[in-house]
Short mmCIF file of C-alpha atoms in Angstrom, two decimals:
data_model
loop_
_atom_site.label_atom_id
_atom_site.label_comp_id
_atom_site.label_asym_id
_atom_site.label_seq_id
_atom_site.Cartn_x
_atom_site.Cartn_y
_atom_site.Cartn_z
CA MET A 1 20.62 0.31 -30.58
CA PRO A 2 20.57 -1.22 -27.10
CA THR A 3 21.83 -4.76 -26.63
CA THR A 4 19.75 -7.57 -25.20
CA PRO A 5 20.71 -8.96 -21.81
CA THR A 6 21.49 -12.64 -21.60
CA LEU A 7 19.27 -14.33 -18.97
CA ARG A 8 18.15 -17.82 -18.07
CA GLY A 9 14.73 -16.27 -17.64
CA LEU A 10 12.77 -14.06 -20.14
CA PHE A 11 13.43 -10.77 -21.75
CA ARG A 12 10.60 -9.61 -24.05
CA THR A 13 10.09 -6.51 -26.24
CA ASP A 14 7.07 -7.66 -28.08
CA THR A 15 4.01 -5.33 -28.04
CA ARG A 16 1.69 -7.79 -26.11
CA ALA A 17 4.19 -8.49 -23.20
CA ARG A 18 4.85 -4.74 -22.82
CA ALA A 19 1.04 -3.99 -22.98
CA ALA A 20 0.35 -6.66 -20.36
CA TYR A 21 2.71 -4.88 -17.81
CA SER A 22 1.59 -1.27 -18.64
CA GLU A 23 -0.94 -1.19 -15.82
CA GLY A 24 -1.09 -1.79 -12.11
CA ALA A 25 -3.79 -1.22 -9.57
CA GLY A 26 -3.55 2.58 -9.61
CA ILE A 27 -4.45 5.13 -12.31
CA HIS A 28 -1.49 4.94 -14.65
CA ARG A 29 -1.07 3.25 -18.03
CA ILE A 30 2.71 3.43 -19.08
CA VAL A 31 3.78 1.03 -21.72
CA PRO A 32 7.42 -0.09 -20.80
CA ARG A 33 10.35 -0.48 -23.10
CA ALA A 34 10.60 -4.15 -22.26
CA VAL A 35 9.69 -6.78 -19.67
CA ALA A 36 12.30 -9.02 -17.84
CA VAL A 37 11.49 -12.11 -15.82
CA PRO A 38 14.63 -13.25 -14.18
CA ALA A 39 14.77 -16.86 -13.10
CA GLU A 40 17.55 -16.53 -10.61
CA ILE A 41 19.79 -14.10 -8.70
CA SER A 42 22.54 -14.15 -11.40
CA ASP A 43 19.87 -13.06 -13.96
CA LEU A 44 18.99 -10.12 -11.72
CA GLN A 45 22.67 -9.23 -11.48
CA ALA A 46 23.16 -9.46 -15.28
CA LEU A 47 20.11 -7.33 -15.76
CA ILE A 48 21.40 -4.61 -13.42
CA ARG A 49 24.78 -4.49 -15.14
CA TRP A 50 23.04 -4.36 -18.56
CA SER A 51 20.90 -1.46 -17.30
CA ARG A 52 23.96 0.43 -16.08
CA ASP A 53 25.78 -0.17 -19.37
CA GLU A 54 22.78 0.91 -21.55
CA GLY A 55 21.41 3.64 -19.24
CA ILE A 56 17.94 2.03 -19.26
CA PRO A 57 15.89 2.15 -15.96
CA LEU A 58 14.55 -0.99 -14.19
CA VAL A 59 11.12 -1.10 -12.49
CA PRO A 60 10.68 -3.80 -9.83
CA ARG A 61 7.39 -5.59 -9.77
CA GLY A 62 5.54 -8.26 -7.86
CA ALA A 63 1.82 -8.61 -8.14
CA GLY A 64 1.38 -5.22 -9.77
CA SER A 65 -1.11 -4.19 -7.16
CA SER A 66 0.74 -0.94 -6.23
CA MET A 67 -1.84 1.91 -5.98
CA ALA A 68 0.69 4.78 -6.37
CA GLY A 69 2.27 3.94 -9.70
CA ALA A 70 5.51 2.32 -8.38
CA ALA A 71 5.03 -0.89 -10.48
CA VAL A 72 4.83 0.77 -13.78
CA GLY A 73 7.23 2.91 -15.85
CA ASP A 74 9.05 3.69 -19.06
CA GLY A 75 12.07 1.39 -18.59
CA VAL A 76 12.17 -2.39 -18.25
CA ILE A 77 9.62 -3.92 -15.84
CA VAL A 78 11.39 -6.62 -13.79
CA ASP A 79 8.82 -9.20 -12.84
CA LEU A 80 10.16 -10.90 -9.70
CA THR A 81 7.45 -13.51 -9.25
CA ARG A 82 9.39 -16.26 -10.96
CA LEU A 83 12.69 -15.85 -9.23
CA VAL A 84 13.98 -19.07 -7.51
CA PRO A 85 14.50 -20.30 -4.91
CA ARG A 86 10.90 -19.55 -3.80
CA THR A 87 11.65 -19.85 -0.14
CA LEU A 88 8.88 -20.30 2.32
CA LEU A 89 10.12 -21.50 5.72
CA VAL A 90 8.64 -21.10 9.20
CA ASP A 91 10.53 -21.79 12.47
CA PRO A 92 7.81 -22.26 15.09
CA LYS A 93 10.29 -22.50 18.05
CA GLN A 94 11.83 -19.12 17.19
CA ARG A 95 8.61 -17.72 15.79
CA THR A 96 10.32 -16.56 12.62
CA ALA A 97 10.00 -17.13 8.89
CA ARG A 98 12.04 -16.70 5.82
CA THR A 99 10.40 -16.09 2.52
CA ALA A 100 11.11 -15.11 -1.10
CA ALA A 101 9.91 -11.70 -2.04
CA ALA A 102 7.40 -13.28 -4.42
CA VAL A 103 5.51 -15.25 -1.70
CA THR A 104 2.31 -13.66 -0.73
CA VAL A 105 1.28 -12.74 2.75
CA ALA A 106 -1.62 -15.19 2.45
CA GLU A 107 0.65 -18.13 1.62
CA LEU A 108 2.93 -17.26 4.64
CA ASN A 109 0.09 -17.07 6.99
CA ALA A 110 -1.48 -20.30 5.68
CA LEU A 111 1.81 -22.09 6.62
CA ALA A 112 2.34 -20.08 9.92
CA ALA A 113 -1.17 -20.88 11.04
CA THR A 114 -0.43 -24.57 11.15
CA HIS A 115 1.95 -23.63 13.96
CA GLY A 116 -0.48 -21.19 15.58
CA LEU A 117 1.39 -18.22 14.21
CA ARG A 118 0.96 -15.34 11.81
CA LEU A 119 2.37 -12.14 10.32
CA PRO A 120 -0.21 -9.82 11.76
CA VAL A 121 0.19 -7.05 9.25
CA GLU A 122 -2.33 -8.37 6.68
CA PRO A 123 -3.70 -5.81 4.21
CA SER A 124 -7.02 -6.35 2.38
CA SER A 125 -4.94 -7.36 -0.72
CA ALA A 126 -3.40 -10.24 1.18
CA ARG A 127 -4.62 -12.85 -1.41
CA TRP A 128 -2.24 -11.44 -3.96
CA ALA A 129 0.11 -8.89 -2.28
CA THR A 130 3.74 -10.27 -2.44
CA LEU A 131 5.88 -9.81 0.60
CA GLY A 132 8.52 -8.00 -1.35
CA GLY A 133 5.98 -5.43 -2.34
CA MET A 134 4.69 -5.09 1.26
CA VAL A 135 8.37 -4.46 2.38
CA GLY A 136 8.66 -1.90 -0.50
CA THR A 137 5.77 0.26 0.70
CA ASN A 138 6.00 -0.47 4.45
CA ALA A 139 2.61 -1.79 4.05
CA ALA A 140 -0.12 -1.95 6.80
CA GLY A 141 -3.75 -2.90 7.05
CA ALA A 142 -6.81 -2.95 9.39
CA ARG A 143 -4.93 -4.55 12.35
CA SER A 144 -1.96 -2.18 12.10
CA LEU A 145 -3.62 -0.23 14.87
CA ARG A 146 -2.36 -2.85 17.29
CA TYR A 147 0.47 -4.37 15.37
CA GLY A 148 2.09 -1.53 13.44
CA SER A 149 3.31 -1.47 9.86
CA VAL A 150 5.68 -4.01 8.06
CA ARG A 151 8.85 -2.40 9.21
CA ARG A 152 8.25 -3.63 12.76
CA TRP A 153 8.24 -7.18 11.73
CA VAL A 154 11.24 -7.40 9.27
CA GLU A 155 14.28 -8.91 10.83
CA SER A 156 16.52 -9.35 7.72
CA LEU A 157 16.56 -8.65 4.05
CA LYS A 158 18.54 -10.20 1.13
CA VAL A 159 18.93 -7.54 -1.58
CA VAL A 160 20.63 -7.09 -4.87
CA THR A 161 21.95 -3.53 -5.01
CA ALA A 162 22.45 -1.16 -7.91
CA ASP A 163 26.10 -2.39 -7.98
CA ALA A 164 24.77 -5.91 -8.78
CA GLU A 165 26.04 -7.00 -5.38
CA VAL A 166 24.15 -9.50 -3.26
CA ALA A 167 23.92 -8.12 0.30
CA GLU A 168 22.53 -9.73 3.44
CA LEU A 169 21.23 -7.21 5.93
CA ALA A 170 20.19 -8.27 9.46
CA ARG A 171 19.31 -6.35 12.48
CA GLY A 172 22.41 -6.07 14.79
CA ARG A 173 24.84 -6.97 12.06
CA THR A 174 26.59 -4.73 9.65
CA SER A 175 27.12 -5.15 5.80
CA LYS A 176 30.13 -4.20 3.81
CA ALA A 177 28.12 -3.79 0.55
CA ALA A 178 29.31 -0.87 -1.50
CA ALA A 179 26.01 0.90 -1.33
CA LEU A 180 26.06 0.77 2.46
CA THR A 181 29.63 2.03 2.45
CA ARG A 182 28.81 5.02 0.22
CA PHE A 183 25.91 5.84 2.35
CA GLU A 184 27.79 5.76 5.68
CA ALA A 185 30.64 7.81 4.05
CA GLY A 186 28.24 10.36 2.58
CA PRO A 187 24.66 11.24 3.72
CA ALA A 188 24.64 9.25 7.02
CA ARG A 189 26.86 11.69 8.78
CA ALA A 190 24.92 14.76 7.60
CA ILE A 191 21.54 13.19 8.59
CA ARG A 192 22.90 12.32 12.09
CA GLN A 193 24.14 15.88 12.58
CA ALA A 194 20.67 17.12 11.67
CA ALA A 195 18.77 14.50 13.61
CA ASP A 196 16.58 16.89 15.58
CA GLN A 197 15.51 18.77 12.43
CA VAL A 198 14.89 15.51 10.58
CA ARG A 199 12.70 14.09 13.35
CA ALA A 200 10.71 17.31 13.57
CA ALA A 201 9.91 17.28 9.83
CA PHE A 202 8.37 13.77 10.03
CA PRO A 203 4.59 13.77 10.58
CA ARG A 204 3.22 12.84 13.94
CA THR A 205 0.96 10.18 12.52
CA ARG A 206 0.50 6.57 13.57
CA LYS A 207 1.85 5.41 10.27
CA ASN A 208 3.72 6.85 7.28
CA ALA A 209 4.72 5.35 3.94
CA SER A 210 5.98 8.50 2.26
CA GLY A 211 9.74 8.79 1.40
CA TYR A 212 12.67 7.03 3.12
CA GLY A 213 12.38 6.16 6.85
CA LEU A 214 15.11 8.52 8.07
CA ASP A 215 13.38 8.80 11.38
CA ALA A 216 13.17 4.98 11.81
CA TRP A 217 16.92 4.71 10.75
CA LEU A 218 17.93 7.44 13.23
CA ASP A 219 16.19 5.50 15.99
CA SER A 220 17.66 2.03 15.19
CA GLY A 221 20.77 2.74 13.06
CA GLU A 222 19.70 -0.27 10.87
CA ALA A 223 19.94 0.00 7.10
CA ILE A 224 16.95 -2.28 6.96
CA ASP A 225 14.81 0.66 8.09
CA LEU A 226 15.91 2.71 5.02
CA LEU A 227 15.10 -0.10 2.65
CA VAL A 228 11.76 -0.92 4.05
CA GLY A 229 9.33 1.59 2.31
CA SER A 230 11.82 2.53 -0.36
CA GLU A 231 9.54 1.24 -3.10
CA GLY A 232 12.20 -0.44 -5.15
CA THR A 233 14.32 2.74 -5.64
CA LEU A 234 17.36 1.60 -3.56
CA ALA A 235 17.69 -2.12 -4.27
CA PHE A 236 15.88 -5.27 -5.32
CA THR A 237 14.62 -7.27 -2.37
CA THR A 238 14.75 -11.01 -2.94
CA GLU A 239 14.20 -12.56 0.55
CA ILE A 240 12.95 -11.44 3.81
CA GLY A 241 13.32 -12.67 7.42
CA TRP A 242 10.22 -12.17 9.57
CA ARG A 243 9.19 -12.18 13.08
CA LEU A 244 5.81 -13.84 13.66
CA GLU A 245 3.38 -13.79 16.57
CA PRO A 246 0.89 -16.24 18.13
CA ILE A 247 -2.61 -16.04 16.72
CA PRO A 248 -4.94 -14.71 19.48
CA PRO A 249 -7.68 -17.50 19.96
CA HIS A 250 -10.69 -15.15 20.70
CA ARG A 251 -12.24 -12.07 19.01
CA SER A 252 -15.19 -9.88 19.47
CA ALA A 253 -16.44 -6.85 17.48
CA VAL A 254 -18.65 -3.80 17.94
CA ARG A 255 -20.25 -1.64 15.23
CA VAL A 256 -20.98 2.06 16.31
CA ALA A 257 -23.15 4.49 14.28
CA LEU A 258 -22.33 8.18 14.64
CA THR A 259 -24.60 10.92 13.71
CA ASP A 260 -22.02 13.79 13.88
CA LEU A 261 -18.53 13.78 12.04
CA GLU A 262 -17.25 16.20 14.75
CA GLN A 263 -17.46 13.41 17.25
CA LEU A 264 -15.08 11.16 15.34
CA GLY A 265 -11.76 12.06 16.87
CA GLU A 266 -13.05 11.85 20.47
CA VAL A 267 -14.77 8.53 19.91
CA VAL A 268 -11.70 6.97 18.30
CA ARG A 269 -9.39 8.19 21.05
CA ALA A 270 -11.71 6.76 23.65
CA LEU A 271 -11.89 3.40 21.96
CA SER A 272 -8.21 3.24 21.28
CA VAL A 273 -7.56 3.10 24.97
CA LEU A 274 -9.21 -0.35 25.05
CA ASP A 275 -6.40 -1.79 22.79
CA PRO A 276 -8.48 -2.82 19.80
CA SER A 277 -6.82 -4.80 17.01
CA ALA A 278 -8.77 -2.80 14.35
CA LEU A 279 -10.78 0.37 14.32
CA GLU A 280 -12.25 0.84 10.81
CA LEU A 281 -14.27 3.78 9.34
CA LEU A 282 -17.14 3.80 6.87
CA ASP A 283 -18.05 7.34 6.06
CA ARG A 284 -21.58 8.48 5.02
CA THR A 285 -20.35 8.60 1.48
CA PHE A 286 -19.55 4.93 1.69
CA LEU A 287 -22.98 4.05 3.18
CA ASP A 288 -24.74 6.22 0.50
CA LEU A 289 -22.99 4.25 -2.20
CA VAL A 290 -24.27 0.98 -0.83
CA ARG A 291 -27.77 2.30 -0.59
CA GLN A 292 -27.58 3.93 -4.07
CA HIS A 293 -26.63 0.64 -5.82
CA ARG A 294 -28.45 -1.94 -3.67
CA GLY A 295 -31.52 -0.03 -2.72
CA PRO A 296 -32.69 1.84 0.40
CA GLY A 297 -33.16 -1.56 2.21
CA ALA A 298 -29.46 -2.57 1.81
CA LEU A 299 -28.58 -1.47 5.27
CA PRO A 300 -31.77 -2.24 7.33
CA ASP A 301 -30.20 -2.11 10.77
CA LEU A 302 -28.46 1.23 10.27
CA PRO A 303 -30.18 4.56 10.95
CA PRO A 304 -30.41 6.74 7.80
CA THR A 305 -29.02 9.59 9.79
CA ALA A 306 -25.72 7.84 10.42
CA ASP A 307 -22.88 10.14 9.30
CA ALA A 308 -20.30 7.43 9.90
CA VAL A 309 -19.88 3.86 11.09
CA LEU A 310 -17.01 2.53 13.16
CA ILE A 311 -16.13 -1.18 13.30
CA VAL A 312 -14.06 -2.12 16.38
CA GLU A 313 -12.44 -5.53 16.69
CA PHE A 314 -10.76 -6.91 19.81
CA GLU A 315 -8.34 -9.88 19.89
CA ARG A 316 -7.78 -11.61 23.33
CA GLU A 317 -6.22 -14.75 24.85
CA ALA A 318 -9.30 -15.59 26.73
CA GLN A 319 -13.01 -15.57 25.53
CA ALA A 320 -14.12 -13.72 28.70
CA ALA A 321 -11.57 -11.00 28.10
CA ALA A 322 -12.86 -10.67 24.36
CA ARG A 323 -16.40 -10.40 25.57
CA GLU A 324 -15.43 -7.83 28.33
CA ALA A 325 -13.71 -5.74 25.83
CA ALA A 326 -16.72 -5.50 23.64
CA ALA A 327 -19.09 -4.70 26.63
CA THR A 328 -16.62 -1.97 27.69
CA ALA A 329 -16.72 -0.49 24.25
CA VAL A 330 -20.43 -0.33 24.27
CA GLU A 331 -20.27 1.63 27.46
CA VAL A 332 -17.50 3.92 26.27
CA VAL A 333 -19.44 4.99 23.14
CA ALA A 334 -22.70 5.49 24.97
CA PRO A 335 -22.28 9.34 25.19
CA TRP A 336 -21.96 9.56 21.40
CA SER A 337 -24.07 6.61 20.00
CA ARG A 338 -27.12 4.58 20.93
CA GLU A 339 -26.90 2.56 17.79
CA VAL A 340 -24.43 -0.07 18.69
CA ALA A 341 -24.27 -3.69 17.45
CA THR A 342 -22.07 -6.35 19.21
CA ALA A 343 -20.50 -9.50 17.78
CA LEU A 344 -19.50 -12.25 20.19
CA THR A 345 -19.40 -15.23 17.81
CA GLU A 346 -17.58 -15.77 14.48
CA ALA A 347 -20.74 -15.60 12.51
CA GLU A 348 -21.81 -12.31 14.10
CA GLU A 349 -18.37 -10.84 13.59
CA GLU A 350 -18.37 -11.88 9.94
CA ARG A 351 -21.75 -10.19 9.55
CA ILE A 352 -20.31 -6.96 10.85
CA TRP A 353 -17.22 -7.19 8.74
CA HIS A 354 -19.34 -7.88 5.68
CA LEU A 355 -20.34 -4.22 5.60
CA ARG A 356 -16.72 -3.10 5.45
CA HIS A 357 -16.30 -4.97 2.14
CA ALA A 358 -19.72 -4.05 0.65
CA ALA A 359 -18.42 -1.17 -1.49
CA SER A 360 -15.50 -2.91 -3.27
CA PRO A 361 -17.51 -4.87 -5.69
CA ILE A 362 -19.61 -1.90 -6.45
CA LEU A 363 -16.62 0.34 -7.22
CA ALA A 364 -14.98 -2.32 -9.32
CA GLY A 365 -18.24 -2.82 -11.28
CA LEU A 366 -18.89 0.66 -12.32
CA SER A 367 -19.36 1.65 -15.90
CA GLU A 368 -16.49 2.60 -18.16
CA ARG A 369 -17.74 6.18 -18.05
CA ARG A 370 -17.80 6.42 -14.26
CA ARG A 371 -14.59 4.76 -13.09
CA SER A 372 -13.39 4.66 -9.57
CA VAL A 373 -10.19 6.78 -9.61
CA GLN A 374 -7.69 6.48 -6.72
CA VAL A 375 -5.91 9.77 -6.75
CA ILE A 376 -6.14 10.90 -3.00
CA GLU A 377 -6.58 7.35 -1.58
CA ASP A 378 -4.06 7.08 1.18
CA GLY A 379 -3.74 10.31 3.37
CA CYS A 380 -3.13 9.89 6.94
CA VAL A 381 -3.53 12.63 9.69
CA PRO A 382 -3.16 12.75 13.43
CA VAL A 383 -6.23 11.06 14.93
CA ALA A 384 -7.37 14.24 16.56
CA GLN A 385 -7.66 15.80 13.06
CA LEU A 386 -9.47 12.88 11.48
CA GLY A 387 -13.06 14.36 11.58
CA ARG A 388 -11.83 17.73 10.27
CA TYR A 389 -9.86 16.00 7.45
CA ILE A 390 -12.88 13.97 6.31
CA GLY A 391 -14.85 17.20 6.42
CA MET A 392 -12.37 18.93 4.18
CA ILE A 393 -12.41 16.06 1.62
CA ARG A 394 -16.24 16.17 1.43
CA THR A 395 -16.10 20.06 1.05
CA ALA A 396 -13.35 19.83 -1.69
CA ALA A 397 -15.32 17.23 -3.56
CA LEU A 398 -18.48 19.28 -3.25
CA VAL A 399 -16.71 22.33 -4.66
CA GLN A 400 -15.39 20.38 -7.70
CA GLY A 401 -18.65 18.61 -8.23
CA LEU A 402 -17.21 15.08 -7.74
CA GLN A 403 -18.63 12.14 -5.87
CA VAL A 404 -16.27 10.55 -3.41
CA VAL A 405 -16.39 7.38 -1.33
CA ILE A 406 -14.45 7.55 1.87
CA PHE A 407 -13.50 4.66 4.26
CA GLY A 408 -10.33 3.55 5.98
CA HIS A 409 -8.48 2.89 9.16
CA ALA A 410 -9.87 5.39 11.75
CA GLY A 411 -7.61 4.24 14.58
CA ASP A 412 -4.61 5.26 12.46
CA GLY A 413 -6.19 8.38 10.98
CA ASN A 414 -5.68 6.79 7.50
CA VAL A 415 -8.38 7.43 4.94
CA HIS A 416 -8.82 5.81 1.59
CA VAL A 417 -10.88 7.89 -0.99
CA ASN A 418 -12.34 6.76 -4.30
CA VAL A 419 -13.26 9.49 -6.60
CA LEU A 420 -16.15 8.82 -9.10
CA PRO A 421 -15.87 11.30 -11.96
CA ASP A 422 -18.25 11.39 -14.79
CA LEU A 423 -15.80 10.84 -17.72
CA ASP A 424 -18.27 12.23 -20.21
CA ARG A 425 -17.85 15.70 -18.63
CA PRO A 426 -15.16 17.68 -20.65
CA ASP A 427 -13.63 19.16 -17.57
CA TRP A 428 -13.35 16.02 -15.42
CA ARG A 429 -9.51 16.12 -15.52
CA ASP A 430 -9.34 19.66 -14.34
CA ARG A 431 -11.63 18.92 -11.45
CA ILE A 432 -9.69 15.85 -10.32
CA ASP A 433 -6.44 17.86 -10.59
CA ALA A 434 -7.97 20.60 -8.40
CA LEU A 435 -9.20 17.92 -5.82
CA PHE A 436 -5.85 16.20 -5.83
CA ALA A 437 -4.04 19.46 -4.90
CA MET A 438 -6.64 20.58 -2.37
CA VAL A 439 -6.78 17.39 -0.36
CA ASN A 440 -3.01 16.82 -0.44
CA THR A 441 -2.44 20.33 0.72
CA ALA A 442 -5.00 19.77 3.48
CA VAL A 443 -3.13 16.64 4.69
CA VAL A 444 0.07 18.62 5.09
CA GLU A 445 -1.60 21.49 6.72
CA LEU A 446 -3.14 19.11 9.31
CA GLY A 447 0.31 17.65 10.15
CA GLY A 448 -0.35 14.39 8.20
CA THR A 449 1.32 12.35 5.50
CA VAL A 450 0.15 11.99 1.88
CA SER A 451 0.61 8.27 2.18
CA GLY A 452 -0.18 6.06 5.27
CA GLU A 453 0.43 2.67 3.85
CA HIS A 454 0.41 2.59 0.01
CA GLY A 455 3.69 4.57 -0.69
CA ALA A 456 4.28 7.81 -2.52
CA GLY A 457 5.11 6.08 -5.81
CA ARG A 458 5.03 8.36 -8.82
CA LEU A 459 1.64 9.71 -7.88
CA ARG A 460 2.62 11.53 -4.77
CA ALA A 461 6.37 12.04 -5.06
CA ALA A 462 6.08 15.78 -5.93
CA PHE A 463 4.22 16.45 -2.69
CA LEU A 464 7.02 15.11 -0.48
CA GLU A 465 9.02 18.47 -0.44
CA ARG A 466 5.85 20.19 0.71
CA GLN A 467 5.34 17.53 3.37
CA TYR A 468 8.85 17.44 4.61
CA GLY A 469 10.72 20.63 3.53
CA SER A 470 13.85 21.08 1.46
CA LEU A 471 16.25 19.70 4.19
CA VAL A 472 14.73 16.26 4.41
CA THR A 473 13.89 15.85 0.75
CA GLY A 474 17.45 16.87 0.01
CA PHE A 475 18.52 13.99 2.23
CA PHE A 476 16.13 11.76 0.37
CA ARG A 477 18.05 12.62 -2.88
CA ASP A 478 21.38 12.05 -1.14
CA VAL A 479 20.29 8.71 0.10
CA LYS A 480 19.08 7.72 -3.42
CA ALA A 481 22.33 8.85 -4.91
CA ALA A 482 24.39 6.79 -2.45
CA PHE A 483 22.45 3.53 -3.15
CA ASP A 484 21.67 4.07 -6.83
CA PRO A 485 24.41 6.46 -8.21
CA ALA A 486 23.15 6.08 -11.79
CA GLY A 487 19.53 6.72 -10.82
CA LEU A 488 18.27 3.68 -12.71
CA LEU A 489 16.15 1.94 -10.13
CA ASN A 490 12.50 3.08 -10.39
CA PRO A 491 13.08 6.72 -11.37
CA GLY A 492 10.23 9.13 -10.61
CA VAL A 493 9.21 7.09 -7.58
CA VAL A 494 9.87 8.85 -4.24
CA ILE A 495 12.20 11.22 -5.97
CA PRO A 496 10.06 13.14 -8.46
CA ASP A 497 11.22 13.36 -12.14
CA GLY A 498 9.21 16.38 -13.13
CA VAL A 499 6.48 14.53 -14.88
CA GLU A 500 2.99 15.55 -13.83
CA PRO A 501 1.47 12.79 -11.70
CA LEU A 502 -1.96 12.86 -13.15
CA THR A 503 -0.92 12.17 -16.76
CA ARG A 504 -0.72 8.91 -18.77
CA LEU A 505 -3.99 7.68 -17.18
CA LYS A 506 -5.53 4.37 -18.07
CA PHE A 507 -9.03 5.64 -18.52
CA GLU A 508 -8.36 8.94 -20.40
CA PRO A 509 -9.20 9.16 -24.24
CA GLY A 510 -5.50 9.74 -25.11
CA ALA A 511 -4.28 6.58 -23.22
CA GLU A 512 -1.62 4.61 -25.05
CA PRO A 513 -3.47 1.89 -27.07
CA LEU A 514 -3.18 -1.74 -26.10
CA PRO A 515 -4.31 -4.86 -27.96
CA PRO A 516 -7.99 -5.13 -27.28
CA ASP A 517 -7.89 -8.62 -25.71
CA VAL A 518 -4.93 -7.48 -23.45
CA ALA A 519 -6.79 -4.37 -22.39
CA GLN A 520 -9.83 -6.42 -21.66
CA ALA A 521 -7.88 -8.84 -19.49
CA LEU A 522 -6.34 -6.03 -17.54
CA ARG A 523 -9.73 -4.52 -16.87
CA SER A 524 -10.96 -7.88 -15.65
CA ILE A 525 -8.05 -8.09 -13.27
CA GLU A 526 -9.03 -4.61 -11.98
CA ARG A 527 -12.68 -5.42 -11.65
CA GLU A 528 -12.17 -8.81 -9.97
CA GLY A 529 -9.14 -8.08 -7.84
CA GLY A 530 -7.28 -10.70 -9.96
CA TYR A 531 -3.77 -9.29 -9.34
CA ALA A 532 -2.44 -12.78 -8.70
CA ARG A 533 -2.81 -13.63 -12.39
CA SER A 534 0.41 -13.83 -14.30
CA ARG A 535 0.78 -10.93 -16.83
CA LEU A 536 2.68 -13.26 -19.13
CA ALA A 537 -0.43 -15.43 -19.28
CA VAL A 538 -2.37 -12.21 -20.14
CA ALA A 539 0.09 -11.49 -22.96
CA ASP A 540 0.09 -15.00 -24.35
CA GLN A 541 -3.61 -15.75 -23.53
CA THR A 542 -2.52 -18.87 -21.64
CA LYS A 543 -3.38 -20.36 -18.17
CA ASP A 544 -1.21 -19.09 -15.38
CA PRO A 545 1.95 -21.08 -15.07
CA GLN A 546 2.61 -23.07 -11.82
CA PRO A 547 5.08 -21.35 -9.46
CA PRO A 548 8.41 -23.07 -9.19
CA ALA A 549 9.07 -25.33 -6.33
CA SER A 550 10.47 -23.89 -3.09
#
């Protein structure tokens, strides 16, 4: 019989608490063994020692909005949102910030904006996404076309390792933490010796959130670059040091309707030369969904023949430069499209971006028998292959008789796909399994990555060997063993554990039962994007507790 760790915070094994943490934003429902909510670093250290003594895994968790299953698991869920101190500091002179992992990007940017600064990597989940979670997945977003993914903006990390050791990592400064010593004495030398082979195995995509960042580490020599994107499998992140940048004062936008998917790669490459901050894609499947649920007049200013829509945003220091960029974009796309709308004011830009967000409430509000299923939702390919990749998704979905909704970050070649199966069909699982295999295989064949910004998680971990080959995935296992010798930090994430990825689904008939009111609350969170809500409040049916003071 396992012991119970002694914490200042909470450790709960009751049915309701376990049920409240059984789901995240993705497709899985896995009821954990227990839930821990550490109150301070010493709690986290005690929990790690207990885990090692008992052989029970720990699953780090922030808002629970991970799409790939990294925030759920069989072990003990470790909710880091109540950890103190809840640091949130901005240094406007140095253009830096230091935050606790539990702070959201929206909170950081609200404070930074008072100094005319921001963290420019701002995903659509910014209202609830914790900065620790963003570090864990090397997150990105619409403006990553210009500003890159999270790794580029992280200057330091405070972590608690699998040895229960607190380590401060900073660029340009070494750490004597035991985990780093084991890594340098073991796999680091072999990875350096095989540097050319390792780099050649990584995808030639604009962004990549699959596996450990060996390529970034080879370039920088910084341990930070291994930990960013490691999805809680190497250490617990508790604080982050950030670089910030000034907020550009002027914006403009252009919306382009294309009638032929084959044009997509050429148009995106031509527009990218103009240095846009965002270049978003709305596929025909996206437009059809909006028309289907809101009527044929839902998109009055778009031609019904549009095969795809691109939304292009420019950020500039001067208003004239922003206007000029939009005018140039209109000229650039003229050979491919006559249906172009320009936004030069804030209201006009908001109107254009409103279309980008039109499908989300529709997808969230679908019936219980036609759920939006995120199984192939983050593939990223070289931009030149983007049109071909979308065509392959459409064809694969047609073969399997499944409706899909496709949108994403065209400038990065990163496509999000929502599959809408009819759950009353007896073979829906087989069809989704086949689509999952077909599309992930296509990504690899096109030189892409199965995850551009959401992480491999437990959903895509089994595809990493196909993507990278045995040499690099062998190095992944060596890195994991150096940092986490007992394999107790988020097992099954990044390094596959042999469990089929499309099992233990929240919407299948055999899903683990939950108390009805907890299940209803979790479904409401999913429908409303309410991931900021405390799952303890869900378990106890109370109002969300106030966060502790900084």
